[in-house]
PDB file of C-alpha atoms in Angstrom:
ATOM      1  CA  UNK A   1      -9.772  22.523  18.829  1.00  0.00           C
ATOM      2  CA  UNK A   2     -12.716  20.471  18.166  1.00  0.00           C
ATOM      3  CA  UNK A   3     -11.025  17.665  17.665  1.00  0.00           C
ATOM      4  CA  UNK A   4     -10.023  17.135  21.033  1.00  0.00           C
ATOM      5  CA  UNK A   5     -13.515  17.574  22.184  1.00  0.00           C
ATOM      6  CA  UNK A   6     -15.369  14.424  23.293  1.00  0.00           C
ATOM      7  CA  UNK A   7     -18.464  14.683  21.055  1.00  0.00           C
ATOM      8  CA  UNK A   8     -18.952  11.442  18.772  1.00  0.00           C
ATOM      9  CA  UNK A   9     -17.115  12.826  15.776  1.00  0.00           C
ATOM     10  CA  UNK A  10     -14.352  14.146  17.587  1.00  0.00           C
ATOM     11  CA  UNK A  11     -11.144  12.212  16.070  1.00  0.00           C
ATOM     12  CA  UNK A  12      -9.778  12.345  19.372  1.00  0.00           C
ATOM     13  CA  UNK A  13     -12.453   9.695  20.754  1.00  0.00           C
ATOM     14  CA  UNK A  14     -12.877   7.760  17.389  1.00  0.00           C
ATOM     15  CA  UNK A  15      -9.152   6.855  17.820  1.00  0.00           C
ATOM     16  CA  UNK A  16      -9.325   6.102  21.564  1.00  0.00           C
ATOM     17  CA  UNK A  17     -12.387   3.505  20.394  1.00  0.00           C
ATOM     18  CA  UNK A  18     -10.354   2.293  17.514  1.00  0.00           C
ATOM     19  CA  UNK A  19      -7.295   1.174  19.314  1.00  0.00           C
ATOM     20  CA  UNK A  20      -9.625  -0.267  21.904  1.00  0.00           C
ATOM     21  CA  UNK A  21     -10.771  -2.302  19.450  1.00  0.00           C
ATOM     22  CA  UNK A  22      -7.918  -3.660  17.736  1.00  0.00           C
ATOM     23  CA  UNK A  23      -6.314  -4.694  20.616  1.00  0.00           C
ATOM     24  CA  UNK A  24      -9.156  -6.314  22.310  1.00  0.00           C
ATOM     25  CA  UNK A  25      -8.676  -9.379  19.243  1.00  0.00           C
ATOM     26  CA  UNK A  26      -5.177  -9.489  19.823  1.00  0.00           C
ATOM     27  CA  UNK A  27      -3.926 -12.336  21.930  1.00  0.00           C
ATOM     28  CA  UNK A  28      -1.844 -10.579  24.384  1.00  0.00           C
ATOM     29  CA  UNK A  29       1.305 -10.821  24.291  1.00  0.00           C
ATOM     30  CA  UNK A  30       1.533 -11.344  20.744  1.00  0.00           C
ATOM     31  CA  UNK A  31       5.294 -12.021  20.001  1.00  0.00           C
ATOM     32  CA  UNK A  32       6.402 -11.721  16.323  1.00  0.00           C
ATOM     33  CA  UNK A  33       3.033 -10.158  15.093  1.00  0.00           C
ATOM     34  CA  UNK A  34       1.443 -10.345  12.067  1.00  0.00           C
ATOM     35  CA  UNK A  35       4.281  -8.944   9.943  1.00  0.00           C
ATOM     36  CA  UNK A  36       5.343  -5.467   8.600  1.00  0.00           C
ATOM     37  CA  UNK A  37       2.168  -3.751   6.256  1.00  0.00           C
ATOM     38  CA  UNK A  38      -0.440  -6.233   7.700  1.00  0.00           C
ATOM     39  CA  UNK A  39      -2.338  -3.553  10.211  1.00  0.00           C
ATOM     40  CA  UNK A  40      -5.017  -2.838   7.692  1.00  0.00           C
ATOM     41  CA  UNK A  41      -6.029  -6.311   6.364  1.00  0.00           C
ATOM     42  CA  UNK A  42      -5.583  -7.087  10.165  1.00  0.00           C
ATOM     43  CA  UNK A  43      -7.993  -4.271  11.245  1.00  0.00           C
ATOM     44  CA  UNK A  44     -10.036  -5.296   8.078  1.00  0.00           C
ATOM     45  CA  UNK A  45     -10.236  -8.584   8.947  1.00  0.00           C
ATOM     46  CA  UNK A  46     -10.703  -8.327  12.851  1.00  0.00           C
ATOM     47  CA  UNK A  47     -12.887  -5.753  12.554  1.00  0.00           C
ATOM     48  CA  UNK A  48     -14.160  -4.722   9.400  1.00  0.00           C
ATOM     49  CA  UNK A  49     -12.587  -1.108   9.279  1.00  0.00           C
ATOM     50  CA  UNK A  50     -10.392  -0.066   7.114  1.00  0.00           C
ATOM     51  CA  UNK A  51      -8.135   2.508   8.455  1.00  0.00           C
ATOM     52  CA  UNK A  52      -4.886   2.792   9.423  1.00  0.00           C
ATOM     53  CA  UNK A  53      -3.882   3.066  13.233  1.00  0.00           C
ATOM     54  CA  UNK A  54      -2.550   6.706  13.914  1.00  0.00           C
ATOM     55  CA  UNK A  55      -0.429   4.845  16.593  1.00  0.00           C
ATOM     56  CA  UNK A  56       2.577   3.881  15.834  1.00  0.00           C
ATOM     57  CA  UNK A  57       3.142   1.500  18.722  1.00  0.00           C
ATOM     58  CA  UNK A  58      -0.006  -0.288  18.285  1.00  0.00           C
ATOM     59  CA  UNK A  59       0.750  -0.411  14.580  1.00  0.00           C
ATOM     60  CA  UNK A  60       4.235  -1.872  15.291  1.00  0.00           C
ATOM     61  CA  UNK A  61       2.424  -3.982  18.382  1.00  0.00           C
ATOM     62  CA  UNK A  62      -0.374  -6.026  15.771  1.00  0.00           C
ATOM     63  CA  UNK A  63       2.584  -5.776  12.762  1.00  0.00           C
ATOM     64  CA  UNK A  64       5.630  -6.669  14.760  1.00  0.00           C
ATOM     65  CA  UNK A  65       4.619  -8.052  18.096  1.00  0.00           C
ATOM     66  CA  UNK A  66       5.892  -7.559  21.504  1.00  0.00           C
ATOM     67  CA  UNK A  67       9.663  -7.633  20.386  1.00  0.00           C
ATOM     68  CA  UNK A  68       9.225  -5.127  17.524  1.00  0.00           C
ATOM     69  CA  UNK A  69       6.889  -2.909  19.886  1.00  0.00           C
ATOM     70  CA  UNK A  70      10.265  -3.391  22.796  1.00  0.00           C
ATOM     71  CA  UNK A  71      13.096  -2.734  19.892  1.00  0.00           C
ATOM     72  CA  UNK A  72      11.347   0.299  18.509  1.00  0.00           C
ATOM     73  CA  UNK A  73      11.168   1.833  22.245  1.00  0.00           C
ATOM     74  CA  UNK A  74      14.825   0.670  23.010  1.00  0.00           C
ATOM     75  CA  UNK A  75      15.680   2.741  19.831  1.00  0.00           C
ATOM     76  CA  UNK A  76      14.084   5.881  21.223  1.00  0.00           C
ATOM     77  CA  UNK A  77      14.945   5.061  24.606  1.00  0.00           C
ATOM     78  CA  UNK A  78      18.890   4.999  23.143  1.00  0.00           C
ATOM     79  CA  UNK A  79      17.928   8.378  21.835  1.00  0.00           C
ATOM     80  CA  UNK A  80      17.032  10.174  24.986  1.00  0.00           C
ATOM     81  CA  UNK A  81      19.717   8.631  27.133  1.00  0.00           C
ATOM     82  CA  UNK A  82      22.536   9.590  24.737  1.00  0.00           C
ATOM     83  CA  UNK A  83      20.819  13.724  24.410  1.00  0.00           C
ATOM     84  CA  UNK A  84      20.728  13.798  27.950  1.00  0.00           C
ATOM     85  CA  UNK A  85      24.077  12.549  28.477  1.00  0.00           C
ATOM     86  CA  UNK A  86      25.203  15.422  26.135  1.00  0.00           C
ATOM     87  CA  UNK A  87      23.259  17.754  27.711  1.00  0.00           C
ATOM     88  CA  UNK A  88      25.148  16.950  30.981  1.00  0.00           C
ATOM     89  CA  UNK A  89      28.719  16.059  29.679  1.00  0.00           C
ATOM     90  CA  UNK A  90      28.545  19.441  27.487  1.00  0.00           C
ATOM     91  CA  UNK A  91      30.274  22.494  28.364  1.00  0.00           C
ATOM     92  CA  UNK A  92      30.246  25.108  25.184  1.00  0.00           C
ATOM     93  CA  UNK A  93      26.922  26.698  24.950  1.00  0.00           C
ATOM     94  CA  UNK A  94      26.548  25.284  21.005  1.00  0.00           C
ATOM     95  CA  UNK A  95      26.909  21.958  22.028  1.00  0.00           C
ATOM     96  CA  UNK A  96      24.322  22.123  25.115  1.00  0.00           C
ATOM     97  CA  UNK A  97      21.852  23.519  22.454  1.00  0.00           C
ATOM     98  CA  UNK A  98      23.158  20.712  19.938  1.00  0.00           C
ATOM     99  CA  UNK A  99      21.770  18.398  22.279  1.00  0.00           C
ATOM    100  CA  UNK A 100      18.695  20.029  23.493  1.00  0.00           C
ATOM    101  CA  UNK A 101      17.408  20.212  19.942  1.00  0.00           C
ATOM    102  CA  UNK A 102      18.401  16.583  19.886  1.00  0.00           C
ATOM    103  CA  UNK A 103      16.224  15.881  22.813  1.00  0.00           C
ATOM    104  CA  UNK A 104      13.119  18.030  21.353  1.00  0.00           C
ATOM    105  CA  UNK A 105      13.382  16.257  17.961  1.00  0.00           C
ATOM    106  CA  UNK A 106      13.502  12.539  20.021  1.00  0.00           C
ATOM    107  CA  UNK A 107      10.413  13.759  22.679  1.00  0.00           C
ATOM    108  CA  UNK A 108       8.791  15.469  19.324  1.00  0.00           C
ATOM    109  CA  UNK A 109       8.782  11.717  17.707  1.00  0.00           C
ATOM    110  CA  UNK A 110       8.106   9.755  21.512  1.00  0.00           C
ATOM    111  CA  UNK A 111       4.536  11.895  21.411  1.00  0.00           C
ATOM    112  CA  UNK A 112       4.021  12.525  17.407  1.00  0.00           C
ATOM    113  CA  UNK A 113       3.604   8.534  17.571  1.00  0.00           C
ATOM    114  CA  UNK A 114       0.986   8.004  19.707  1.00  0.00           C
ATOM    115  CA  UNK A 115      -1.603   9.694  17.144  1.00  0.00           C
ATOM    116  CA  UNK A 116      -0.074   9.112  13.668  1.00  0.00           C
ATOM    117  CA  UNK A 117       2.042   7.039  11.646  1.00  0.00           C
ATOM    118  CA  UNK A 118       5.703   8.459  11.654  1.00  0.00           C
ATOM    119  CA  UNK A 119       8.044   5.867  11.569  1.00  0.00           C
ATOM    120  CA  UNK A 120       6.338   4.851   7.709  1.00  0.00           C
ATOM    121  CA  UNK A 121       6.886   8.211   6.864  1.00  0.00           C
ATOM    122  CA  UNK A 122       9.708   7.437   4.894  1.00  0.00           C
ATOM    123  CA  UNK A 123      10.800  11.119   4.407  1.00  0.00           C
ATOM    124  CA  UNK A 124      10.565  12.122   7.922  1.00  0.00           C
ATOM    125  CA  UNK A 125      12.343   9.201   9.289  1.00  0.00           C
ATOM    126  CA  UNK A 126      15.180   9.960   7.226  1.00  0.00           C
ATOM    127  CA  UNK A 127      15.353  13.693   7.921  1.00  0.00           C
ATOM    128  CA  UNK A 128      15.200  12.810  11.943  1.00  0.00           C
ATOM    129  CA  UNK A 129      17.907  10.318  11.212  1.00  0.00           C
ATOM    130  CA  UNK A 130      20.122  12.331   9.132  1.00  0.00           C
ATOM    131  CA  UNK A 131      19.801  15.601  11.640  1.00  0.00           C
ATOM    132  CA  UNK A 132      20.151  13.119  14.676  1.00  0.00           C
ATOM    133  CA  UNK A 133      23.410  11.550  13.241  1.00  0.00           C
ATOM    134  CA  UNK A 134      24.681  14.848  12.316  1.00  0.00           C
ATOM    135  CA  UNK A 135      24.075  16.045  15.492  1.00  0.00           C
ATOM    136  CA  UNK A 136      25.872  12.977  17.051  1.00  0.00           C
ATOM    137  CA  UNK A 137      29.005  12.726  14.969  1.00  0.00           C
ATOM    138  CA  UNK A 138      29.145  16.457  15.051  1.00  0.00           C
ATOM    139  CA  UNK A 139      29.202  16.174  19.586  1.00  0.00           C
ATOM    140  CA  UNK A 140      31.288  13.084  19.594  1.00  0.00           C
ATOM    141  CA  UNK A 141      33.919  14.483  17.371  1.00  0.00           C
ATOM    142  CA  UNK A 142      34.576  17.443  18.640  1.00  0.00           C
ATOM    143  CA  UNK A 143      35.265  15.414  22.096  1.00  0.00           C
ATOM    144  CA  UNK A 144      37.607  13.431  20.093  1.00  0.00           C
ATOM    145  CA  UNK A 145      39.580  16.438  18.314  1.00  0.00           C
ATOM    146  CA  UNK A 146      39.973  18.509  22.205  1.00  0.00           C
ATOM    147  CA  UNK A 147      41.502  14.753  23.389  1.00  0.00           C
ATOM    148  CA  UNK A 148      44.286  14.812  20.850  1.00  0.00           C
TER     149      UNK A 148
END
């Protein structure tokens, strides 16, 4: 657990410092940003550090700007009303745990993001989008086929 420790090479605190940094540069708000795959010539330029954010939102904040940073929340927000509406509407056990594992992957993501770089992880992405989807079609159409 060192790296949650506060000493100077603690990753935990060299992060904290780094996104301090890059946003202090950035006019605030910054609407369109500086467009998708720019965050390390930006922190390269603006800084002279090469490394990539381990934040997604400030990543998607300095590449896409305020209304990337608000559509990639809106997205996740989507995600947490819908699994909680499930969990609520639901009344066979499978589907309440259907949509409790739907809520842990979408919380899992939500928290993953503020210290790496998940939504470039192409593989990932997909595999929480497939699952999610599954999940989704899976709730909504057995609703459908009880209705009929």
């Amino acid at each position: 657990f060192e790296s949650f420790s506060a000493t100077p090479d603690s990753s935990t605190l060299w992060r904290f410092e780094f996104w301090t940094n890059v946003l202090e540069p950035a006019p605030l708000p910054h609407l369109i940003g500086y467009g998708p795959g720019s965050f390390v010539t930006y922190a390269l330029d603006e800084l002279n550090a090469e490394y990539d954010a381990h934040n997604d939102y400030i990543k998607l904040y300095v590449e896409l700007g305020l209304f990337g940073l608000i559509l990639f929340a809106t997205f996740w927000i989507r995600f947490l009303i819908y699994s909680l509406q499930k969990i609520r509407q639901s009344h066979e056990k499978s589907h309440i745990i259907l949509a409790y594992v739907l809520l842990a992957e979408v919380l899992g993501f939500i928290a993953i993001s503020f210290f790496d770089n998940l939504y470039q992880n192409t593989t990932l992405f997909w595999l929480f989008l497939a699952s999610a989807g599954a999940i989704a079609a899976y709730l909504t159409q057995t609703k459908k086929r009880r209705s009929l």
